[in-house]
Structures are given as structure tokens and as C-alpha cells.
Short mmCIF file of C-alpha atoms in Angstrom, two decimals:
data_model
loop_
_atom_site.label_atom_id
_atom_site.label_comp_id
_atom_site.label_asym_id
_atom_site.label_seq_id
_atom_site.Cartn_x
_atom_site.Cartn_y
_atom_site.Cartn_z
CA MET A 1214 -75.79 -34.76 19.35
CA GLY A 1215 -74.17 -31.66 20.54
CA ARG A 1216 -75.36 -28.11 19.98
CA THR A 1217 -73.23 -25.39 18.54
CA PHE A 1218 -73.38 -21.76 19.44
CA LYS A 1219 -74.30 -19.51 16.52
CA GLY A 1220 -73.52 -15.87 17.26
CA LYS A 1221 -76.35 -13.21 16.81
CA THR A 1222 -74.00 -10.42 15.58
CA ASP A 1223 -70.65 -10.04 13.80
CA ARG A 1224 -69.60 -7.18 16.00
CA THR A 1225 -66.05 -7.55 17.52
CA ARG A 1226 -64.52 -5.92 20.48
CA VAL A 1227 -62.18 -2.88 19.94
CA PHE A 1228 -59.06 -3.07 21.97
CA SER A 1229 -57.85 -0.04 23.74
CA GLU A 1230 -54.62 0.32 21.74
CA LEU A 1231 -56.51 0.22 18.47
CA MET A 1232 -59.02 2.80 19.41
CA GLU A 1233 -56.43 5.11 20.98
CA ASP A 1234 -54.34 4.92 17.60
CA ALA A 1235 -57.59 5.72 15.65
CA VAL A 1236 -58.36 8.79 17.70
CA LYS A 1237 -54.80 10.07 17.27
CA CYS A 1238 -54.96 9.47 13.53
CA VAL A 1239 -58.08 11.39 13.25
CA SER A 1240 -56.73 14.33 15.39
CA SER A 1241 -53.55 14.40 13.20
CA GLY A 1242 -55.62 14.94 10.16
CA PHE A 1243 -56.67 11.64 8.54
CA SER A 1244 -60.16 11.22 7.43
CA ILE A 1245 -62.55 9.21 9.73
CA ARG A 1246 -63.81 7.08 6.78
CA ALA A 1247 -60.41 6.00 5.82
CA ILE A 1248 -59.42 4.80 9.40
CA VAL A 1249 -62.86 3.09 9.89
CA LYS A 1250 -62.33 1.17 6.62
CA GLU A 1251 -58.47 0.46 7.39
CA LEU A 1252 -58.96 -0.64 11.04
CA ASN A 1253 -62.36 -2.16 10.84
CA ILE A 1254 -63.92 -0.04 13.60
CA LEU A 1255 -67.46 1.15 13.72
CA LYS A 1256 -67.75 4.70 12.55
CA SER A 1257 -70.28 5.55 15.43
CA ALA A 1258 -67.99 4.31 18.15
CA LEU A 1259 -64.96 6.22 16.69
CA GLN A 1260 -67.06 9.37 16.71
CA ARG A 1261 -68.01 8.91 20.24
CA GLN A 1262 -64.36 8.36 21.19
CA ILE A 1263 -63.18 11.45 19.35
CA ILE A 1264 -65.77 13.54 21.15
CA GLU A 1265 -64.84 12.16 24.48
CA SER A 1266 -61.09 12.78 23.71
CA LYS A 1267 -61.75 16.42 23.06
CA ALA A 1268 -63.76 16.73 26.18
CA VAL A 1269 -60.98 15.23 28.32
CA GLY A 1270 -58.07 16.47 26.35
CA GLU A 1271 -56.24 14.63 23.63
CA GLU A 1272 -53.11 14.13 25.64
CA SER A 1273 -54.72 12.56 28.67
CA TYR A 1274 -57.25 10.52 26.69
CA THR A 1275 -57.34 6.77 27.43
CA PHE A 1276 -59.84 4.34 25.94
CA GLU A 1277 -61.37 1.96 28.50
CA PRO A 1278 -63.90 -0.48 26.94
CA ASN A 1279 -66.99 -1.20 28.96
CA PHE A 1280 -67.14 -4.95 28.76
CA GLY A 1281 -69.07 -5.46 31.76
CA ASN A 1282 -72.74 -5.29 31.94
CA ARG A 1283 -74.15 -2.26 33.83
CA ARG A 1284 -70.72 -1.44 35.19
CA ILE A 1285 -70.77 1.32 37.70
CA PHE A 1286 -67.10 2.12 38.59
CA THR A 1287 -64.31 2.94 36.13
CA LEU A 1288 -61.12 0.91 36.43
CA LYS A 1289 -59.37 3.60 38.36
CA GLU A 1290 -62.28 4.10 40.75
CA GLU A 1291 -62.30 0.31 41.40
CA LYS A 1292 -58.78 0.39 42.72
CA LEU A 1293 -59.26 1.78 46.22
CA PRO A 1294 -61.78 -0.80 47.42
CA THR A 1295 -59.74 -3.49 45.81
CA ASP A 1296 -56.72 -2.50 47.59
CA TYR A 1297 -58.61 -2.27 50.85
CA MET A 1298 -60.00 -5.80 50.31
CA ILE A 1299 -56.50 -7.26 49.77
CA ILE A 1300 -55.07 -5.46 52.93
CA ALA A 1301 -58.09 -6.86 54.99
CA SER A 1302 -57.47 -10.25 53.70
CA LYS A 1303 -53.85 -10.13 54.70
CA ARG A 1304 -54.64 -8.81 58.15
CA ASN A 1305 -57.33 -11.13 59.09
CA TYR A 1306 -59.75 -13.44 57.11
CA GLY A 1307 -60.89 -10.57 54.74
CA LEU A 1308 -64.36 -9.59 54.12
CA SER A 1309 -67.44 -11.64 53.77
CA THR A 1310 -69.66 -11.38 50.70
CA THR A 1311 -72.23 -9.32 52.47
CA GLN A 1312 -69.51 -7.07 53.87
CA THR A 1313 -68.02 -6.65 50.37
CA ARG A 1314 -71.40 -5.85 49.00
CA LYS A 1315 -72.14 -3.16 51.73
CA LEU A 1316 -68.56 -1.78 51.10
CA ALA A 1317 -69.23 -1.44 47.32
CA TYR A 1318 -72.72 0.30 48.09
CA LYS A 1319 -71.21 2.78 50.38
CA TYR A 1320 -68.24 3.36 48.14
CA ALA A 1321 -70.73 4.01 45.27
CA LYS A 1322 -72.79 6.40 47.43
CA GLU A 1323 -69.70 8.49 48.28
CA MET A 1324 -68.76 8.60 44.73
CA ASN A 1325 -72.30 9.72 43.79
CA LYS A 1326 -72.67 6.68 41.46
CA ILE A 1327 -75.88 5.26 43.00
CA ILE A 1328 -78.73 4.69 40.76
CA LEU A 1329 -81.87 4.07 42.72
CA ASN A 1330 -83.72 2.37 39.97
CA THR A 1331 -81.14 -0.47 39.93
CA LEU A 1332 -81.48 -1.04 43.59
CA GLY A 1333 -85.32 -1.64 43.59
CA ASP A 1334 -87.57 -1.38 46.52
CA LYS A 1335 -86.80 0.01 50.05
CA LYS A 1336 -86.13 -3.45 51.48
CA ASN A 1337 -83.57 -3.97 48.94
CA VAL A 1338 -81.88 -0.69 49.79
CA GLN A 1339 -81.83 -1.54 53.48
CA ARG A 1340 -80.15 -4.91 52.78
CA TRP A 1341 -77.41 -3.21 50.74
CA THR A 1342 -76.77 -0.39 53.34
CA GLY A 1343 -76.87 -2.43 56.47
CA SER A 1344 -76.01 -0.99 59.90
CA GLU A 1345 -72.20 -1.38 59.80
CA ASP A 1346 -70.08 1.67 58.89
CA LEU A 1347 -67.48 0.11 56.58
CA TRP A 1348 -66.70 3.44 54.95
CA GLU A 1349 -64.97 4.59 58.07
CA GLU A 1350 -62.95 1.38 58.35
CA ILE A 1351 -61.55 2.12 54.77
CA HIS A 1352 -60.14 5.58 55.88
CA HIS A 1353 -58.94 4.09 59.22
CA TYR A 1354 -56.78 1.30 57.61
CA LEU A 1355 -55.54 3.21 54.49
#
């Protein structure tokens, strides 16, 4: 007898085009309530994105949903290390998993994205940092 998964909530994911259109409609003068009812979006989520679009500038606003749990980098920030890993894999056998982890740590440290509470104790921090200087290798090859 198989088990079936029963979801705990009826929330749905909002796609980027839908949220961007909703923010544009609000900025053009439509009411938030009407747009929320028409597009089936959470009102609080739309209000957060309106505030963010005003802070960034409505012309340059793009909605990037955070589907990952505890995501540290945005999609744009993730591009540089990804490109480096592709170049390294084409030149030789690529990076190992520990080298990739150390690269991600050093990149996050350079971008001031490190949250020490997520790393844990001193032993865990030493394991992440390592002794190799991969950050210099990135700038050497790119």
C-alpha cells in the first residue's frame, strides 16, 4: 500500500514575470487589492516587492525568487565562480568538491556574505578556509 504526499500549505510559487507585471501595474496606478485578487498573489509579498522596486529604481527592478533554502548568493553573484569552474574543467580535470567548497567560502568572504553563525565552531571554519589560496587563482585565470 503506497503512501501519498499531502501538502501542508496551499501557497504557490510566484514566477518572476508575474510579480514584475504586478509591480508595474501598481506603479502605474492600479490598486494593490485589485491586482492581488486578479493575479492570486499574496498581498504582503507584493508589498515587499513594491518597496524593493522603489529602493532599486522601478526601471532596473527584476524579481528573483529565492527558492533555495539559506541561499547566500544572488544569481548574478553566482556567475563568476560558475564561469571559473567551467574554465577550470576545460583546462584540466576541474575542481574537487573540497576545492569548490573553499572557493565558495573565499568568494563569499570577499563579497562580505559570510554569516559566522552558519559556519559553526572554529574547527568547521578552519575546514572551510583551508590553506590553499584559490581566490588568487580566480583572478589569475580570468
